Short mmCIF file of C-alpha atoms and ligand atoms in Angstrom, two decimals:
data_model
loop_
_atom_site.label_atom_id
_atom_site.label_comp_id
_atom_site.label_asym_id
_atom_site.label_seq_id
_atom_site.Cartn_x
_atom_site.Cartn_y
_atom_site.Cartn_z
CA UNK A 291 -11.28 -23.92 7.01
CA UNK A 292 -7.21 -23.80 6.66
CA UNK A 293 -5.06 -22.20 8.92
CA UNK A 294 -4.42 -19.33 6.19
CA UNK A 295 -8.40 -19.00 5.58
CA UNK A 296 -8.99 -18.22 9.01
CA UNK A 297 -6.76 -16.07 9.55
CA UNK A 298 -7.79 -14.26 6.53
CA UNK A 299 -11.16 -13.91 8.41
CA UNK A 300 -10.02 -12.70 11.54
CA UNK A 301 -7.83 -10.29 9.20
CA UNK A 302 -10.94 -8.63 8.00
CA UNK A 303 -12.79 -8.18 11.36
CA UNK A 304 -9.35 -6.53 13.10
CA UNK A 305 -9.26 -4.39 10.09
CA UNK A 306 -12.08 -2.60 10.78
CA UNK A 307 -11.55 -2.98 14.10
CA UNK A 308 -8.65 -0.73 13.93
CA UNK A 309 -10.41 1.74 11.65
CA UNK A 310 -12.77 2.17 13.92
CA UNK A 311 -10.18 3.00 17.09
CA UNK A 312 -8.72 5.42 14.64
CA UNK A 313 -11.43 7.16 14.13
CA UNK A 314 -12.16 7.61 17.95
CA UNK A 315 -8.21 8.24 18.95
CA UNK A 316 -8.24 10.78 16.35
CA UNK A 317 -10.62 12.89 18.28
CA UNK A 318 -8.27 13.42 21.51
CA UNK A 319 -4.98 15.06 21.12
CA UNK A 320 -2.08 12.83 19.99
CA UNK A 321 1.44 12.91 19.98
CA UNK A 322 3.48 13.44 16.48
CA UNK A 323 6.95 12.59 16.03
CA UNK A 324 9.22 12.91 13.12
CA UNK A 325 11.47 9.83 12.18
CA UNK A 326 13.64 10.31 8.94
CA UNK A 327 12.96 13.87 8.60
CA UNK A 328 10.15 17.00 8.27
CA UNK A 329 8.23 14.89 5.78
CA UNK A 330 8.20 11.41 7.57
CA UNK A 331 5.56 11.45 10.37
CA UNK A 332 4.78 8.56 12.87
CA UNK A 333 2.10 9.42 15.89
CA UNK A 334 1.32 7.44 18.85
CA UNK A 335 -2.08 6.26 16.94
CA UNK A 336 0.08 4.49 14.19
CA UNK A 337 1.94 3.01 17.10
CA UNK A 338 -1.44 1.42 19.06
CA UNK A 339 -2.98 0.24 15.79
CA UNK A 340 0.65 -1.37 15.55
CA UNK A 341 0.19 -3.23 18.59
CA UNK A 342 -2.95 -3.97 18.43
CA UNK A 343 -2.33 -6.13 15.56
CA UNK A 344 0.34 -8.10 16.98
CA UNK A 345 -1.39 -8.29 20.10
CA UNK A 346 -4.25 -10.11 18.45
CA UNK A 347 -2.01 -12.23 16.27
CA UNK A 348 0.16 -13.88 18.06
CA UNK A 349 -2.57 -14.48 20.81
CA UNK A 350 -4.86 -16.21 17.75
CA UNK A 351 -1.91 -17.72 15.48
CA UNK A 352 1.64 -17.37 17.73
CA UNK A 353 3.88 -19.12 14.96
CA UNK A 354 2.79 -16.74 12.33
CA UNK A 355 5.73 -13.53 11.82
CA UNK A 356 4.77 -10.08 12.08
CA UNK A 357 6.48 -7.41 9.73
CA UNK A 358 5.40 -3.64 10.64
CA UNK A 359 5.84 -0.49 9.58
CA UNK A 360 6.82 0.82 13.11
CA UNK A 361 8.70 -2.51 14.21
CA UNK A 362 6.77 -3.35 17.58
CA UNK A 363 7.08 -7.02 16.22
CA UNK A 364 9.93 -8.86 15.75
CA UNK A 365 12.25 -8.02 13.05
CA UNK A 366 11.50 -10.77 10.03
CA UNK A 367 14.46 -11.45 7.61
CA UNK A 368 12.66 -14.39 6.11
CA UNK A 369 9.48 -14.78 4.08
CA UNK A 370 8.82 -18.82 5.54
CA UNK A 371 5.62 -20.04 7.04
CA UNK A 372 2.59 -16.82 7.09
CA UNK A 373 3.98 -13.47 7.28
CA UNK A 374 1.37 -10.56 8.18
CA UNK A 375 3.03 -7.77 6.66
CA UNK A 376 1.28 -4.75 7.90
CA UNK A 377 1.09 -0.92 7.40
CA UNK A 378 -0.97 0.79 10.42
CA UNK A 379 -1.87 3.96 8.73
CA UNK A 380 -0.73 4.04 5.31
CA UNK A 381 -0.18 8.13 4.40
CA UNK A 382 0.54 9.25 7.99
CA UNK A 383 0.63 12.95 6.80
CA UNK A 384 -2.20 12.48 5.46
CA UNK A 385 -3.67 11.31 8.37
CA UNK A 386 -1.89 14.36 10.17
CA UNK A 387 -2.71 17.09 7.79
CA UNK A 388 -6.00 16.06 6.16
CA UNK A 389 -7.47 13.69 8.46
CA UNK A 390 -8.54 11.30 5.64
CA UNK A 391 -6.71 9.33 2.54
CA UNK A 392 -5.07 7.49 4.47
CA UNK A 393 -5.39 3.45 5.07
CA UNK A 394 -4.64 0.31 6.93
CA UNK A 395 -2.99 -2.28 4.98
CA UNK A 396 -2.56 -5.91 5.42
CA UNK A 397 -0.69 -8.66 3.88
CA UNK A 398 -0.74 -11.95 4.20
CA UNK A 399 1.87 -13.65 2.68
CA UNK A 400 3.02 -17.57 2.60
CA UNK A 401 6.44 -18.92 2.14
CA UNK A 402 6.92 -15.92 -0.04
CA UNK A 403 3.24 -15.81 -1.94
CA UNK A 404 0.76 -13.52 -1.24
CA UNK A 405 -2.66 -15.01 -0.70
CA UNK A 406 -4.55 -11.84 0.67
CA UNK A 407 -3.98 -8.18 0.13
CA UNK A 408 -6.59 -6.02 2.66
CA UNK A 409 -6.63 -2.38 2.55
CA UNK A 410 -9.41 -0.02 4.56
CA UNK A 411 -9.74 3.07 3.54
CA UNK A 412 -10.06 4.30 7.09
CA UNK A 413 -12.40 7.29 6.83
CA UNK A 414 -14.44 6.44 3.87
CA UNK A 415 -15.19 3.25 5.45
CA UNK A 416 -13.95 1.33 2.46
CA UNK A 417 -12.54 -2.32 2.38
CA UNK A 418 -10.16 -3.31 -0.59
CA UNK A 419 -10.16 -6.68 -0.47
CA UNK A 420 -7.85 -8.99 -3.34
CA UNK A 421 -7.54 -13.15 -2.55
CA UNK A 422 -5.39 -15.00 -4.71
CA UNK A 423 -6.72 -16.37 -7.66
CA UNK A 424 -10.62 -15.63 -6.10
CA UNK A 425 -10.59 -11.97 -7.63
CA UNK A 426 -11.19 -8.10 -6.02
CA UNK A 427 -13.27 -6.94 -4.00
CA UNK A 428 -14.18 -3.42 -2.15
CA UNK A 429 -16.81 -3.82 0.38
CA UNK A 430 -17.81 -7.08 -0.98
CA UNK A 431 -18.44 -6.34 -4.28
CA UNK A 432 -16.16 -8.04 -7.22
CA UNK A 433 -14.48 -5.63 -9.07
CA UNK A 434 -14.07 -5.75 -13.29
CA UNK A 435 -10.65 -6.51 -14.62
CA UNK A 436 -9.04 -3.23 -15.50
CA UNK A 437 -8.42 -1.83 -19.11
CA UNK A 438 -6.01 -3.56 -21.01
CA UNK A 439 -6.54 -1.38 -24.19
CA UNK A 440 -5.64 2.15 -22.46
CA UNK A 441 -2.73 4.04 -23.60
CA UNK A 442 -0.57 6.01 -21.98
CA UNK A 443 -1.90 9.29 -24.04
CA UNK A 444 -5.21 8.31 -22.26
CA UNK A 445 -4.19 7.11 -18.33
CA UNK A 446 -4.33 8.64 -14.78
CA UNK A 447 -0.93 7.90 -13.54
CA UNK A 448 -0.39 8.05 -9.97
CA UNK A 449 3.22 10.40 -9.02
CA UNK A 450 4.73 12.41 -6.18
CA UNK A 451 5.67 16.04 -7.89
CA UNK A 452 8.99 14.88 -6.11
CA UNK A 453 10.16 12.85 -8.59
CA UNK A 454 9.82 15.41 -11.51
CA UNK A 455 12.56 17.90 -9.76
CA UNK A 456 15.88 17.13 -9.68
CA UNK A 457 16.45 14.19 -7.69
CA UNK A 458 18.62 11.10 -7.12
CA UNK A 459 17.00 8.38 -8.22
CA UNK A 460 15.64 9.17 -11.35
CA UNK A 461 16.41 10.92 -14.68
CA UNK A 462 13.45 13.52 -14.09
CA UNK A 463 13.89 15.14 -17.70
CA UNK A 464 12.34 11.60 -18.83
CA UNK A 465 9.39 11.84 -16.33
CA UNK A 466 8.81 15.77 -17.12
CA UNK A 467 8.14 13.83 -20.87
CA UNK A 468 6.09 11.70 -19.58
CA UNK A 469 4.06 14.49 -18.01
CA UNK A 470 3.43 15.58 -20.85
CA UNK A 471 2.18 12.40 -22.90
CA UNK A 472 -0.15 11.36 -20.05
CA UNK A 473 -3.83 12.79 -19.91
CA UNK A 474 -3.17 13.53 -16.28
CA UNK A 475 -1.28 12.95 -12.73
CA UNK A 476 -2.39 12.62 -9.36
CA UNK A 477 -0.53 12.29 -5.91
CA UNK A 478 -2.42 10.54 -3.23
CA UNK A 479 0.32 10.42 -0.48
CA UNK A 480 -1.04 6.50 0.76
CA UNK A 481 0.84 4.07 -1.66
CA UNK A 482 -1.70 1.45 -0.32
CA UNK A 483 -4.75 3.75 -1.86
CA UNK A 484 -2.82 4.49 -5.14
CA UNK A 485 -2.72 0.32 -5.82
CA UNK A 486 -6.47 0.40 -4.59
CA UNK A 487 -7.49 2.77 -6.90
CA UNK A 488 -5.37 0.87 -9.84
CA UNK A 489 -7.66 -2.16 -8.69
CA UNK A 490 -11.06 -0.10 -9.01
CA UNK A 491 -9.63 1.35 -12.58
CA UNK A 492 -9.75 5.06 -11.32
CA UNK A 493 -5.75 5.81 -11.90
CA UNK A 494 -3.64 3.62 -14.43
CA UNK A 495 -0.79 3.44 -12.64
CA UNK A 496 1.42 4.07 -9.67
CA UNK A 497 5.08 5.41 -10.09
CA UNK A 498 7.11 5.33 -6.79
CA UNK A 499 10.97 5.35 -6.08
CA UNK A 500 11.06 4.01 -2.60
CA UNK A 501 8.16 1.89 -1.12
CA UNK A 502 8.56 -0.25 2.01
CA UNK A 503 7.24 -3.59 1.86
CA UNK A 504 4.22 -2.80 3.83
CA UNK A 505 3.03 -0.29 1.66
CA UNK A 506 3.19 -2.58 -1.07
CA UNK A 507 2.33 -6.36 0.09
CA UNK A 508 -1.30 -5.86 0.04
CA UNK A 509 -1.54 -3.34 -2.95
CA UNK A 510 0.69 -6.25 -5.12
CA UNK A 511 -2.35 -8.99 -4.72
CA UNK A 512 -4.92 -6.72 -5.22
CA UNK A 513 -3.77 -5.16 -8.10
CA UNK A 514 -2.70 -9.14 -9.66
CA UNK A 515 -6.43 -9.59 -9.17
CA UNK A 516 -7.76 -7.54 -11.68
CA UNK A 517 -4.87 -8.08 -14.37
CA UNK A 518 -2.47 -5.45 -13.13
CA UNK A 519 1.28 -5.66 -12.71
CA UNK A 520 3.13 -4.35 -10.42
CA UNK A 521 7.49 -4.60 -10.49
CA UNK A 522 10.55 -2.47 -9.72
CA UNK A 523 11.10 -0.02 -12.03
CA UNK A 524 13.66 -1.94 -14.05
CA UNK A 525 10.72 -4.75 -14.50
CA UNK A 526 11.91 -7.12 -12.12
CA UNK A 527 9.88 -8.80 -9.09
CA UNK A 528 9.51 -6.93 -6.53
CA UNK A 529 11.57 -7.90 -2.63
CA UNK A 530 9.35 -7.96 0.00
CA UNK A 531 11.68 -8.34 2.38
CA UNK A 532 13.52 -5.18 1.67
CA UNK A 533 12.76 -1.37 -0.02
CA UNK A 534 11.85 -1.47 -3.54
CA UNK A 535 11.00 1.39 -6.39
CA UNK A 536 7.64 0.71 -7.94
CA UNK A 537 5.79 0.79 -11.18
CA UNK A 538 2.48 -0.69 -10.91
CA UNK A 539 0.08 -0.27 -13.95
CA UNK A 540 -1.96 -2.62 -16.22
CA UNK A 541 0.10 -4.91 -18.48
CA UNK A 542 -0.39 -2.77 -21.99
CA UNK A 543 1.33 0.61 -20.36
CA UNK A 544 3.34 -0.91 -18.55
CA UNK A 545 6.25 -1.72 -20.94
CA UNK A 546 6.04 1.87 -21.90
CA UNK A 547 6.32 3.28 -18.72
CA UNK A 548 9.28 1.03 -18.04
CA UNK A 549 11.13 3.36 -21.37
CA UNK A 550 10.39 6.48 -19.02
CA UNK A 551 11.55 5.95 -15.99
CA UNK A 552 15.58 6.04 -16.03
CA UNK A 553 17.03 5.24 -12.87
CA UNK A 554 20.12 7.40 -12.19
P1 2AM B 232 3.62 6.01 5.16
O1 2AM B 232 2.65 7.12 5.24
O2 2AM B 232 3.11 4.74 5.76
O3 2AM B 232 4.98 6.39 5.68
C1 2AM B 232 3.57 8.76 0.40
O4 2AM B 232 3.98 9.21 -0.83
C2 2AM B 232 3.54 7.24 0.41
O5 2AM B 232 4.87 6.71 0.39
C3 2AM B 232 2.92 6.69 1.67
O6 2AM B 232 2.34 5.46 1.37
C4 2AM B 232 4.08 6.57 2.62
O7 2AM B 232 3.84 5.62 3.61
C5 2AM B 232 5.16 6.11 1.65
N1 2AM B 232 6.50 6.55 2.03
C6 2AM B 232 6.91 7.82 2.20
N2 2AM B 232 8.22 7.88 2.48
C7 2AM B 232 8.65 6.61 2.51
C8 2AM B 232 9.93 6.00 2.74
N3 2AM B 232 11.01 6.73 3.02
N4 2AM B 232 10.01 4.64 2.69
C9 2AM B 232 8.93 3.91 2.43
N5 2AM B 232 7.69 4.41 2.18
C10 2AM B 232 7.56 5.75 2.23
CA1 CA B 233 2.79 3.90 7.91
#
């Protein structure tokens, strides 16, 4: 087994691992700070599952980096060699508020490519699973490329109401048409559960303005797995070294998404 390989399958035990602390810390009072502001949560839980991933890393693989959400690790300013790029609990205020949708999700990236994309739906006890060039999987079962023929008249799109109102970012008079065109929207507030549900063709498509790299590096090979797409919404590649805005979608909306979303 490579180097990569195995830590893939250690990847996928301390996954669940971590769900399942999760779901036990949950259950005793925790402390919940703000970071940014009102909206931007962090609690002592996504700090532990924090460490406890780079606790078991560098103890199993110490030249591998470690790039987290809530920077207990090292800070990494290069993608070279394997980079774990890891959120602890993807939709904190979810986690907070609703005490479900919200996920662990794990990258592993080398020299720059992502080879495996893990994301654990924490309370529904769901693993999202994509391996480069080996296909999708959630909780071992392969799942079907996604619809190449559906139009935009007839997708899901994944959006925060936030960029409809009057922000910086984007033209929201453009997305307020889009609105409108689209059969529906939904807002799951875990980026990492939007590109899962992309991959299991329940929503078309994820729009997002600011994304960190961990809530996008496993998402990205995931979503690749089943014939999505997923770029900054100008179309280029996405960084994952730094913040990017998102459109991820499969490859026949995607261009016309990309006439929608005007960045400011
Ligand atoms: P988080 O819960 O890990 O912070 C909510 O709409 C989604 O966007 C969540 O996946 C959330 O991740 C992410 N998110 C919210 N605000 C963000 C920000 N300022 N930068 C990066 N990601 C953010
Ligand atoms: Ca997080």
């Amino acid at each position: 087994m490579s180097e990569v390989n195995n830590a893939f399958e250690h990847a996928k035990k301390w996954i669940q691992e971590a769900g399942a602390q999760i779901r036990e810390q949950m259950n005793q009072p925790f402390e919940i700070n703000t970071k940014k502001d009102h909206t931007d949560l962090v609690t002592e839980i996504d700090k532990n599952t924090e460490e406890f991933f780079i606790h078991k890393i560098k103890e199993h693989f110490p030249h591998h980096q470690v790039m987290g959400e809530e920077g207990v690790g090292e800070e990494v300013t290069s993608l070279d060699g394997t980079v774990w790029i890891i959120d602890p609990i993807d939709g904190t205020l979810n986690f907070v508020h609703q005490r479900r949708f919200f996920a662990i999700s794990i990258g592993i990236y080398v020299d720059g490519e992502g080879l495996y994309g893990l994301i654990y739906d924490v309370m529904e006890d769901s693993l999202y699973i994509g391996i480069k060039g080996k296909g999708a999987y959630k909780n071992g079962e392969r799942l079907a490329a996604i619809n190449q023929e559906r139009t935009l008249e007839d997708a899901l799109i994944g959006i925060n109401n936030f960029w409809a109102i009057p922000n910086k970012r984007l033209d929201e008079t453009k997305i307020h048409e889009l609105v409108r065109k689209v059969k529906g929207t939904r807002s799951y507030g875990s980026a990492a559960l939007e590109f899962a549900f992309i991959a299991e063709g329940i929503i078309d498509a994820y729009i997002t303005m600011r994304l960190a790299p961990w809530d996008i590096a496993a998402g990205k090979i995931l979503v690749e797995e089943v014939g999505g797409i997923t770029t900054k919404v100008d179309g280029s590649e996405i960084d994952m070294l730094n913040g990017n805005p998102v459109l991820c979608s499969n490859k026949a909306i995607h261009q016309s998404l990309l006439t929608f979303i005007k960045e400011k």
